[in-house]
Every structure is written in C-alpha cells, then in structure tokens.
Short mmCIF file of C-alpha atoms and ligand atoms in Angstrom, two decimals:
data_model
loop_
_atom_site.label_atom_id
_atom_site.label_comp_id
_atom_site.label_asym_id
_atom_site.label_seq_id
_atom_site.Cartn_x
_atom_site.Cartn_y
_atom_site.Cartn_z
CA UNK L 1 49.90 88.93 125.91
CA UNK L 2 53.24 87.69 126.32
CA UNK L 3 55.32 87.14 123.30
CA UNK L 4 55.33 83.41 123.92
CA UNK L 5 51.71 82.87 123.69
CA UNK L 6 51.40 84.99 120.61
CA UNK L 7 50.99 83.08 117.20
CA UNK L 8 53.39 84.79 114.91
CA UNK L 9 52.26 85.13 111.41
CA UNK L 10 54.12 88.62 110.75
CA UNK L 11 57.63 86.85 109.29
CA UNK L 12 57.62 89.36 106.25
CA UNK L 13 58.51 92.12 109.13
CA UNK L 14 61.08 90.13 110.63
CA UNK L 15 61.88 86.29 111.70
CA UNK L 16 62.64 84.87 114.94
CA UNK L 17 66.31 83.93 114.83
CA UNK L 18 67.14 80.39 114.42
CA UNK L 19 68.80 78.69 117.11
CA UNK L 20 71.37 77.21 114.90
CA UNK L 21 72.33 80.68 113.41
CA UNK L 22 72.61 82.02 117.59
CA UNK L 23 75.12 79.08 117.50
CA UNK L 24 77.14 80.28 115.30
CA UNK L 25 76.81 84.05 116.38
CA UNK L 26 77.74 83.41 120.19
CA UNK L 27 81.50 82.53 119.81
CA UNK L 28 82.19 85.38 117.33
CA UNK L 29 81.03 87.48 120.24
CA UNK L 30 82.89 86.04 123.21
CA UNK L 31 85.94 84.02 121.55
CA UNK L 32 86.47 85.16 118.08
CA UNK L 33 85.69 88.89 118.96
CA UNK L 34 89.02 89.98 117.07
CA UNK L 35 88.92 93.26 114.66
CA UNK L 36 89.02 91.38 111.58
CA UNK L 37 91.77 94.48 109.94
CA UNK L 38 93.93 93.31 113.28
CA UNK L 39 95.70 91.27 111.39
CA UNK L 40 98.94 91.68 113.57
CA UNK L 41 97.57 89.02 116.09
CA UNK L 42 96.42 85.56 116.34
CA UNK L 43 92.85 87.07 117.53
CA UNK L 44 92.34 89.28 114.42
CA UNK L 45 93.49 86.65 112.15
CA UNK L 46 90.89 84.18 113.90
CA UNK L 47 88.33 86.71 113.09
CA UNK L 48 89.36 87.39 109.66
CA UNK L 49 89.42 83.96 108.91
CA UNK L 50 85.82 83.44 109.78
CA UNK L 51 84.85 86.43 108.26
CA UNK L 52 86.28 85.66 105.22
CA UNK L 53 84.60 81.84 105.18
CA UNK L 54 81.24 83.84 106.06
CA UNK L 55 81.61 85.98 102.86
CA UNK L 56 82.70 83.29 100.95
CA UNK L 57 79.38 81.24 102.11
CA UNK L 58 77.03 83.96 101.18
CA UNK L 59 78.57 84.58 97.65
CA UNK L 60 78.51 80.55 97.06
CA UNK L 61 74.95 80.71 98.30
CA UNK L 62 73.90 83.86 95.84
CA UNK L 63 75.81 82.87 92.61
CA UNK L 64 78.61 85.61 92.98
CA UNK L 65 82.14 85.82 94.24
CA UNK L 66 83.36 87.26 97.57
CA UNK L 67 84.79 90.55 96.09
CA UNK L 68 80.99 91.57 95.00
CA UNK L 69 79.65 91.47 98.18
CA UNK L 70 79.28 94.88 100.59
CA UNK L 71 78.18 93.93 104.20
CA UNK L 72 75.80 96.86 105.57
CA UNK L 73 73.87 97.15 108.24
CA UNK L 74 70.35 95.99 106.89
CA UNK L 75 68.62 96.30 103.25
CA UNK L 76 67.62 100.03 103.94
CA UNK L 77 71.35 100.95 103.33
CA UNK L 78 71.96 98.56 100.78
CA UNK L 79 69.25 100.02 98.58
CA UNK L 80 70.30 103.76 99.50
CA UNK L 81 73.96 102.77 98.82
CA UNK L 82 72.98 101.21 95.68
CA UNK L 83 70.49 103.68 94.09
CA UNK L 84 72.28 107.07 95.36
CA UNK L 85 75.70 105.63 95.30
CA UNK L 86 75.26 104.46 91.35
CA UNK L 87 73.28 107.53 90.17
CA UNK L 88 75.42 110.06 92.23
CA UNK L 89 78.71 108.58 91.11
CA UNK L 90 80.70 111.24 89.57
CA UNK L 91 81.42 109.44 86.34
CA UNK L 92 77.26 109.24 85.99
CA UNK L 93 76.21 110.96 82.80
CA UNK L 94 72.54 109.52 82.80
CA UNK L 95 69.63 111.27 84.47
CA UNK L 96 66.79 109.10 84.45
CA UNK L 97 65.52 106.32 87.07
CA UNK L 98 62.79 103.74 86.70
CA UNK L 99 61.22 102.19 89.73
CA UNK L 100 57.78 100.69 90.48
CA UNK L 101 54.70 102.29 92.33
CA UNK L 102 54.80 99.10 94.78
CA UNK L 103 58.14 99.37 95.89
CA UNK L 104 59.35 99.64 99.56
CA UNK L 105 60.00 102.81 101.11
CA UNK L 106 63.68 101.87 101.33
CA UNK L 107 63.54 102.46 97.50
CA UNK L 108 60.99 104.62 96.69
CA UNK L 109 62.58 107.43 99.19
CA UNK L 110 65.79 107.55 97.75
CA UNK L 111 64.61 107.64 94.51
CA UNK L 112 62.63 110.89 95.50
CA UNK L 113 65.88 112.36 96.63
CA UNK L 114 67.18 111.79 93.17
CA UNK L 115 64.07 113.74 91.81
CA UNK L 116 64.62 116.62 93.93
CA UNK L 117 68.28 116.78 92.73
CA UNK L 118 67.30 117.01 89.47
CA UNK L 119 66.63 113.06 87.86
CA UNK L 120 63.91 112.46 86.03
CA UNK L 121 61.71 109.33 87.45
CA UNK L 122 59.23 106.91 86.31
CA UNK L 123 57.33 105.23 88.26
CA UNK L 124 55.96 102.04 86.75
CA UNK L 125 52.18 100.75 87.55
CA UNK L 126 51.62 97.23 88.31
CA UNK L 127 49.45 94.68 86.77
CA UNK L 128 46.04 95.30 88.70
CA UNK L 129 44.16 93.06 90.96
CA UNK L 130 42.19 90.32 89.34
CA UNK L 131 44.89 89.21 87.05
CA UNK L 132 47.00 86.27 87.28
CA UNK L 133 49.98 88.36 87.43
CA UNK L 134 48.42 91.24 89.60
CA UNK L 135 51.27 92.95 91.14
CA UNK L 136 53.96 92.03 88.55
CA UNK L 137 55.29 94.93 86.06
CA UNK L 138 54.29 94.65 82.12
CA UNK L 139 57.20 94.22 80.44
CA UNK L 140 55.86 96.28 77.49
CA UNK L 141 55.41 99.63 79.81
CA UNK L 142 59.37 98.82 81.06
CA UNK L 143 60.52 98.49 77.30
CA UNK L 144 58.59 102.10 76.54
CA UNK L 145 60.29 103.77 79.67
CA UNK L 146 63.55 102.99 79.14
CA UNK L 147 65.62 105.43 77.27
CA UNK L 148 69.22 105.76 76.56
CA UNK L 149 69.38 108.19 79.60
CA UNK L 150 68.22 105.69 82.13
CA UNK L 151 70.88 105.16 84.73
CA UNK L 152 69.10 102.63 86.79
CA UNK L 153 66.14 100.34 87.01
CA UNK L 154 65.25 99.16 90.43
CA UNK L 155 62.27 96.52 90.79
CA UNK L 156 62.03 94.38 93.94
CA UNK L 157 62.50 90.56 93.45
CA UNK L 158 59.38 89.66 95.90
CA UNK L 159 57.17 92.19 97.12
CA UNK L 160 56.89 92.68 100.97
CA UNK L 161 53.14 92.97 101.23
CA UNK L 162 51.36 90.57 98.43
CA UNK L 163 54.65 88.48 98.17
CA UNK L 164 54.68 88.63 94.23
CA UNK L 165 57.69 87.55 92.61
CA UNK L 166 59.00 89.85 89.61
CA UNK L 167 60.30 88.02 86.71
CA UNK L 168 63.83 89.40 86.66
CA UNK L 169 65.62 87.73 83.86
CA UNK L 170 63.36 89.39 80.86
CA UNK L 171 63.66 92.72 82.92
CA UNK L 172 67.46 92.70 83.39
CA UNK L 173 67.53 91.99 79.41
CA UNK L 174 65.45 94.92 78.82
CA UNK L 175 67.84 97.21 80.93
CA UNK L 176 70.67 96.13 79.68
CA UNK L 177 69.45 96.29 75.80
CA UNK L 178 69.24 100.02 76.64
CA UNK L 179 72.49 100.30 78.72
CA UNK L 180 70.78 100.61 82.11
CA UNK L 181 71.46 98.95 85.30
CA UNK L 182 69.21 96.93 87.20
CA UNK L 183 68.96 97.06 90.85
CA UNK L 184 66.85 94.36 92.65
CA UNK L 185 65.74 94.70 96.65
CA UNK L 186 65.56 91.13 96.79
CA UNK L 187 65.17 91.09 101.06
CA UNK L 188 62.18 89.09 100.70
CA UNK L 189 63.28 86.94 98.20
CA UNK L 190 66.84 85.78 99.69
CA UNK L 191 66.29 82.49 101.76
CA UNK L 192 62.68 82.00 100.62
CA UNK L 193 63.51 81.19 97.04
CA UNK L 194 66.71 80.00 95.29
CA UNK L 195 69.12 82.91 93.92
CA UNK L 196 71.64 82.82 91.63
CA UNK L 197 72.49 86.46 90.69
CA UNK L 198 74.22 85.34 87.56
CA UNK L 199 71.08 83.80 86.18
CA UNK L 200 68.82 87.04 87.14
CA UNK L 201 71.05 88.83 85.55
CA UNK L 202 70.85 91.97 88.09
CA UNK L 203 73.79 93.86 88.66
CA UNK L 204 73.14 95.08 92.28
CA UNK L 205 70.82 93.58 94.94
CA UNK L 206 69.85 94.17 98.25
CA UNK L 207 69.35 91.78 101.37
CA UNK L 208 68.97 91.53 105.01
CA UNK L 209 69.49 88.82 107.78
CA UNK L 210 66.71 89.60 109.67
CA UNK L 211 64.19 88.10 107.13
CA UNK L 212 65.91 84.91 106.92
CA UNK L 213 66.10 83.75 110.68
CA UNK L 214 69.04 85.68 111.18
CA UNK L 215 70.00 88.89 113.37
CA UNK L 216 68.77 92.44 112.82
CA UNK L 217 71.15 95.00 111.94
CA UNK L 218 73.29 93.19 109.17
CA UNK L 219 72.52 93.49 105.61
CA UNK L 220 74.17 92.81 102.16
CA UNK L 221 74.41 94.23 98.62
CA UNK L 222 75.52 92.65 95.75
CA UNK L 223 77.61 94.73 93.03
CA UNK L 224 78.58 93.33 90.22
CA UNK L 225 82.10 92.97 89.03
CA UNK L 226 81.91 90.29 86.20
CA UNK L 227 81.35 91.95 82.85
CA UNK L 228 79.53 95.06 83.55
CA UNK L 229 81.37 96.74 86.38
CA UNK L 230 79.19 98.95 88.37
CA UNK L 231 80.79 102.00 90.20
CA UNK L 232 79.50 103.35 93.31
CA UNK L 233 79.91 106.59 95.14
CA UNK L 234 80.54 105.66 98.78
CA UNK L 235 77.79 107.01 101.08
CA UNK L 236 79.42 106.36 104.63
CA UNK L 237 83.24 106.83 104.25
CA UNK L 238 85.73 106.56 107.22
CA UNK L 239 88.33 104.01 107.35
CA UNK L 240 87.99 102.59 103.98
CA UNK L 241 87.00 99.14 104.47
CA UNK L 242 84.95 97.10 101.94
CA UNK L 243 87.08 98.57 98.88
CA UNK L 244 86.49 101.71 100.47
CA UNK L 245 82.52 101.68 99.33
CA UNK L 246 81.50 100.76 102.92
CA UNK L 247 83.59 102.15 105.87
CA UNK L 248 83.55 100.97 109.36
CA UNK L 249 84.72 98.13 111.12
CA UNK L 250 83.39 94.89 109.74
CA UNK L 251 80.17 93.11 111.71
CA UNK L 252 82.04 89.79 111.61
CA UNK L 253 79.68 88.33 114.14
CA UNK L 254 76.69 89.60 111.94
CA UNK L 255 78.09 88.32 108.47
CA UNK L 256 79.22 85.08 110.16
CA UNK L 257 75.02 84.75 111.48
CA UNK L 258 74.08 85.91 108.04
CA UNK L 259 76.12 83.15 106.39
CA UNK L 260 74.75 80.40 108.82
CA UNK L 261 71.24 81.87 108.28
CA UNK L 262 71.38 81.57 104.69
CA UNK L 263 72.94 78.14 104.63
CA UNK L 264 70.22 76.70 106.68
CA UNK L 265 67.69 78.31 103.99
CA UNK L 266 69.47 76.69 100.98
CA UNK L 267 70.05 73.60 102.36
CA UNK L 268 65.93 73.57 103.24
CA UNK L 269 65.20 73.88 99.79
CA UNK L 270 63.10 72.77 98.17
CA UNK L 271 61.34 71.12 101.26
CA UNK L 272 61.10 74.09 103.54
CA UNK L 273 59.28 76.39 101.04
CA UNK L 274 57.05 73.32 100.18
CA UNK L 275 55.88 72.97 103.69
CA UNK L 276 55.47 76.85 104.26
CA UNK L 277 53.48 76.59 100.87
CA UNK L 278 51.23 73.76 102.43
CA UNK L 279 50.69 75.73 105.98
CA UNK L 280 49.71 78.73 103.79
CA UNK L 281 47.24 77.26 101.79
CA UNK L 282 45.63 75.55 104.85
CA UNK L 283 45.50 79.05 106.21
CA UNK L 284 43.61 80.20 103.41
CA UNK L 285 41.31 77.10 103.09
CA UNK L 286 40.23 77.42 106.48
CA UNK L 287 40.03 81.43 106.60
CA UNK L 288 37.93 81.21 103.17
CA UNK L 289 35.55 78.66 104.71
CA UNK L 290 35.44 80.29 108.26
CA UNK L 291 34.90 83.84 106.95
CA UNK L 292 32.60 84.52 103.84
CA UNK L 293 33.58 86.97 101.40
CA UNK L 294 37.75 86.98 101.85
CA UNK L 295 39.52 87.99 98.77
CA UNK L 296 43.07 87.36 98.18
CA UNK L 297 45.27 90.53 97.17
CA UNK L 298 47.69 89.94 94.44
CA UNK L 299 48.73 87.34 92.22
CA UNK L 300 47.68 83.82 91.84
CA UNK L 301 49.30 81.26 94.52
CA UNK L 302 51.64 79.77 92.27
CA UNK L 303 55.38 78.99 93.17
CA UNK L 304 56.67 81.28 90.20
CA UNK L 305 54.37 83.84 91.02
CA UNK L 306 54.31 84.35 94.97
CA UNK L 307 56.31 83.74 98.09
CA UNK L 308 55.08 80.55 99.48
CA UNK L 309 54.40 81.92 102.62
CA UNK L 310 52.62 85.28 101.75
CA UNK L 311 48.74 86.01 101.92
CA UNK L 312 47.37 89.22 101.78
CA UNK L 313 43.82 89.00 102.61
CA UNK L 314 40.81 91.82 101.99
CA UNK L 315 38.08 90.77 105.05
CA UNK L 316 34.80 91.58 104.35
CA UNK L 317 33.03 94.69 106.69
CA UNK L 318 35.80 95.04 109.09
CA UNK L 319 39.01 97.09 109.01
CA UNK L 320 42.21 95.04 109.66
CA UNK L 321 43.10 97.45 112.14
CA UNK L 322 40.08 96.63 114.40
CA UNK L 323 40.69 92.91 113.72
CA UNK L 324 44.19 92.81 114.95
CA UNK L 325 43.13 94.91 118.03
CA UNK L 326 40.28 92.65 118.80
CA UNK L 327 42.60 89.37 118.13
CA UNK L 328 45.74 90.02 120.08
CA UNK L 329 47.06 86.59 120.76
CA UNK L 330 47.64 86.56 116.58
CA UNK L 331 50.84 88.71 115.56
CA UNK L 332 49.76 90.00 112.17
CA UNK L 333 50.34 93.54 110.33
CA UNK L 334 48.79 95.57 107.68
CA UNK L 335 51.19 95.94 105.65
CA UNK L 336 55.14 97.09 105.60
CA UNK L 337 56.23 97.26 109.28
CA UNK L 338 57.80 100.37 108.31
CA UNK L 339 54.33 102.02 107.88
CA UNK L 340 52.90 100.26 110.85
CA UNK L 341 52.28 103.32 112.34
CA UNK L 342 50.91 105.22 109.17
CA UNK L 343 47.39 105.89 108.92
CA UNK L 344 47.45 105.66 105.36
CA UNK L 345 46.30 102.92 103.54
CA UNK L 346 49.12 100.88 101.90
CA UNK L 347 50.54 102.58 98.42
CA UNK L 348 51.06 98.58 97.42
CA UNK L 349 47.31 97.64 97.57
CA UNK L 350 46.32 101.31 96.03
CA UNK L 351 48.71 100.50 93.28
CA UNK L 352 46.92 97.19 92.30
CA UNK L 353 43.76 99.26 91.94
CA UNK L 354 42.09 98.32 95.33
CA UNK L 355 39.79 101.06 97.00
CA UNK L 356 41.12 102.88 100.11
CA UNK L 357 38.46 101.17 102.19
CA UNK L 358 39.74 97.37 100.70
CA UNK L 359 42.96 98.26 101.53
CA UNK L 360 42.01 99.45 105.22
CA UNK L 361 39.99 96.18 105.27
CA UNK L 362 43.42 94.30 104.63
CA UNK L 363 45.72 92.08 106.66
CA UNK L 364 49.08 90.78 105.48
CA UNK L 365 50.13 87.06 106.53
CA UNK L 366 53.54 85.68 106.65
CA UNK L 367 53.91 81.94 107.10
CA UNK L 368 57.25 80.94 108.56
CA UNK L 369 59.98 78.34 109.48
CA UNK L 370 58.62 78.07 113.28
CA UNK L 371 55.01 77.59 112.54
CA UNK L 372 53.05 74.60 113.06
CA UNK L 373 49.70 73.47 111.98
CA UNK L 374 47.74 73.77 114.92
CA UNK L 375 48.86 77.59 115.23
CA UNK L 376 47.34 77.94 111.90
CA UNK L 377 44.15 76.28 113.07
CA UNK L 378 44.26 78.54 116.33
CA UNK L 379 45.25 81.70 114.28
CA UNK L 380 41.76 81.16 111.68
CA UNK L 381 39.73 80.09 114.87
CA UNK L 382 40.55 83.37 116.58
CA UNK L 383 40.31 85.76 113.44
CA UNK L 384 36.98 84.34 112.63
CA UNK L 385 35.39 84.48 116.07
CA UNK L 386 37.01 88.18 116.44
CA UNK L 387 35.59 89.02 112.97
CA UNK L 388 31.92 87.56 113.76
CA UNK L 389 32.04 89.62 117.25
CA UNK L 390 32.88 92.72 115.57
CA UNK L 391 30.27 92.35 112.75
CA UNK L 392 27.56 91.95 115.46
CA UNK L 393 28.82 95.00 117.41
CA UNK L 394 28.86 97.11 114.29
CA UNK L 395 25.60 96.19 112.62
C1 PLP Y 1 61.48 94.72 100.42
C2 PLP Y 1 62.38 95.34 101.69
N1 PLP Y 1 63.40 95.91 101.38
C3 PLP Y 1 63.87 96.72 102.51
C4 PLP Y 1 63.66 96.68 103.85
C5 PLP Y 1 64.28 96.97 104.87
O1 PLP Y 1 65.19 96.11 105.45
P1 PLP Y 1 65.93 96.83 106.89
O2 PLP Y 1 65.28 96.27 107.72
O3 PLP Y 1 66.99 95.12 106.42
O4 PLP Y 1 66.50 97.61 106.62
C6 PLP Y 1 62.41 95.61 104.31
C7 PLP Y 1 61.92 95.19 105.39
O5 PLP Y 1 60.75 95.71 106.05
C8 PLP Y 1 62.14 95.07 103.01
O6 PLP Y 1 60.91 93.92 103.04
#
C-alpha cells in the first residue's frame, strides 16, 4: 500500500507538512542559510532577522514575549528541560512533584528520573470512563496533593490518546496558591485550540511543530519571565545560545517553519477546528451505525472537553491491532506513536479504568486538516468490512 493511497487518520502521531510551511522553509535552507549568530556579515544578519521575526510571531500567537521562548528539538526535549531543568536547578529546595497517570512518556519518564534521585512523586488518577469529564484530573485531589514542598506540577493541556482538555486556569491557581510552578505539555493543543499562556496561567509549556503541520525536529518551551521568574538548569550546554539555557546553533529554518505553521493554524480559528469537528462527528456517527457496540473512550465530545479531531474507540470482539492489520488502507494507531511497538495496553486507557481487554480493542483516530468527507466514508466502510470479516473468522 503506497502512502499516497493511504487514508491518514493518525494526526495525533504527526501531521503532513503544509505546503505553505514548506514554502516558508525552503528559502531558509537555500538562500537565507546563514548562522543566526554570525552577525559580522549580511548572510548571518539576514538569517537573524528571519529568526527573530519567527520568534516574535510564535510569541504573539502564544500570548508571551520573545524572550520567554526557547527553541528545542521537539516536545520531548522541552518536557525534559522543563521538568529536570526546573527541579534540578541548584536553588531549588522543594522536593515534591505532581503529575497525572495519563501523561505522555515524555513527562512520566523525566518525573521517574527525579523519583530515582530522591524526589517524592504523586501521580494523580483521572476521572474514570463513564463521566462527562472522563480523563480530567479532579481538582480536589490536586488540592489535597499540593503541599509546601511541591516544586512542580506537570499536567498536559490535551491528551494525545483521548483528546481530553484539562482546565488549566483553575489548576494554575491551585498550584500558585501553594507556591508551586505549573508545567503543561501543550504538544497536542498548540495549533488545535487557541492558546494564551497568560490566560492559562502556566509557567512552562511545551510544544512541537510536527503536530501542527510543521516539520519534525523543532519544538518550543515557554518559560515565564513576567511576574514569577522561572529558573532552569540547562540540560544541553555548549555555545551559550538561547540565554545559555539551550546551546546549539539556532535552528532558523525549523523556527521559521514552526512560526508559519502556527500562524496558519491561528488564522484558521475557529473555522478549521469546526470543520475538523464536523468530519469527526461524521466519522463517529458512521462508525456507530456500521459497527454495533462501538464505545467512545474518554470525555464527552464537547469543544471545551475534547480536541475536535479526536476519537478513541473501543471495538466489540476484535483487537485494535488485528483491525489495523486487516485494514492497511487506513493509517491509525492504538495509542501513542512512541509506544506503537509496546505490547502492553495503553496506560492512558488503564488510567481511565478500562480493562486490559478493552484497551486492546481500542483504536485512536486523529482527524486533521487534509482529511475529506469522502476519506472518512471510505475509512468507515473499510473498517466495518474488516471488522465483519474478522468476526466471522474468529467465530
Ligand atoms: C502529548 C505529547 N507530548 C510529547 C510528545 C513528543 O513530542 P516530540 O515528538 O516533538 O518529541 C508527543 C508526541 O508524540 C505528544 O503527543
């Protein structure tokens, strides 16, 4: 099956680079290729100008200032820098970290590193399946977990499997009332929902260009400077770029592409999420009418609770892996791309209270910018046929 023939419904794993982003990127490789730090000549200065304009554009679209953004290699690095960099700063005295059981491994793993080095860690449960807000954290639980030793709370803005949106503003208030700092992995939210870091009240936020129709290998970390100044220990040292917090030659092509990608998303609000939401609704309605007994995992499909393009569906009788193998013309996943080869059932679904068997019968759909109604209809037909065929085989 060639990639051109595939119906791509795995937009939480990554997205196709938008041609308009490619148009912004290519001149940065072939014409404007200078090193941003080479201010001694016109080639370097031209690159610096483009880089700075891109940073200013990203900052404007996220509600922060240019000096509050660091450019990284992706959200994994941003999460590591936020969590380890903040907690392991020499002036950090607090030794307790709070996160949520359903976070991405790019948060859970650095938190586990802290635990091994002596930090106390609280992993909050989520509201279970069957509730309107399934997948969110219970604010009373967060309130009770916070204490005067809590350095950092890390709660994602949108979950990569069930699309649940956490309500960050009241979470930030609770954290700040106890003197704790809030980091949010906003990787799945940036470009999909409007973001203003000031309104959300977050102190650190991670993002990645490849989730919003930009290239792979470029991410960002928002680090608050206004009001509470956040101090980080650099995780990568070298040439001292980016205030010494993240050394390495500045990724000017990636940054320009990232800024172009986010601009397109922001210009597309609210129409694009609306259109993607309608396609997703069509997908859900058709799936439920063609395959009896499908169940939606996670929160209710409401714009304030769930990403517009997300469906997480538990199928009756047949495992997700078998359904995917029988339907190669549709690109889907059973959960996070990082755990695509992991035979264990999704920790996010287990955190929701699903059984291992239910988790194994689940597939994640991520509808995106380039999907069409006809693709949705074809994908449902293909999946329904495979489901029926497999059911007969296993009978
Ligand atoms: C919520 C979340 N955090 C972090 C990451 C890692 O991002 P990156 O691929 O940019 O390192 C992903 C991507 O899979 C994600 O969905």
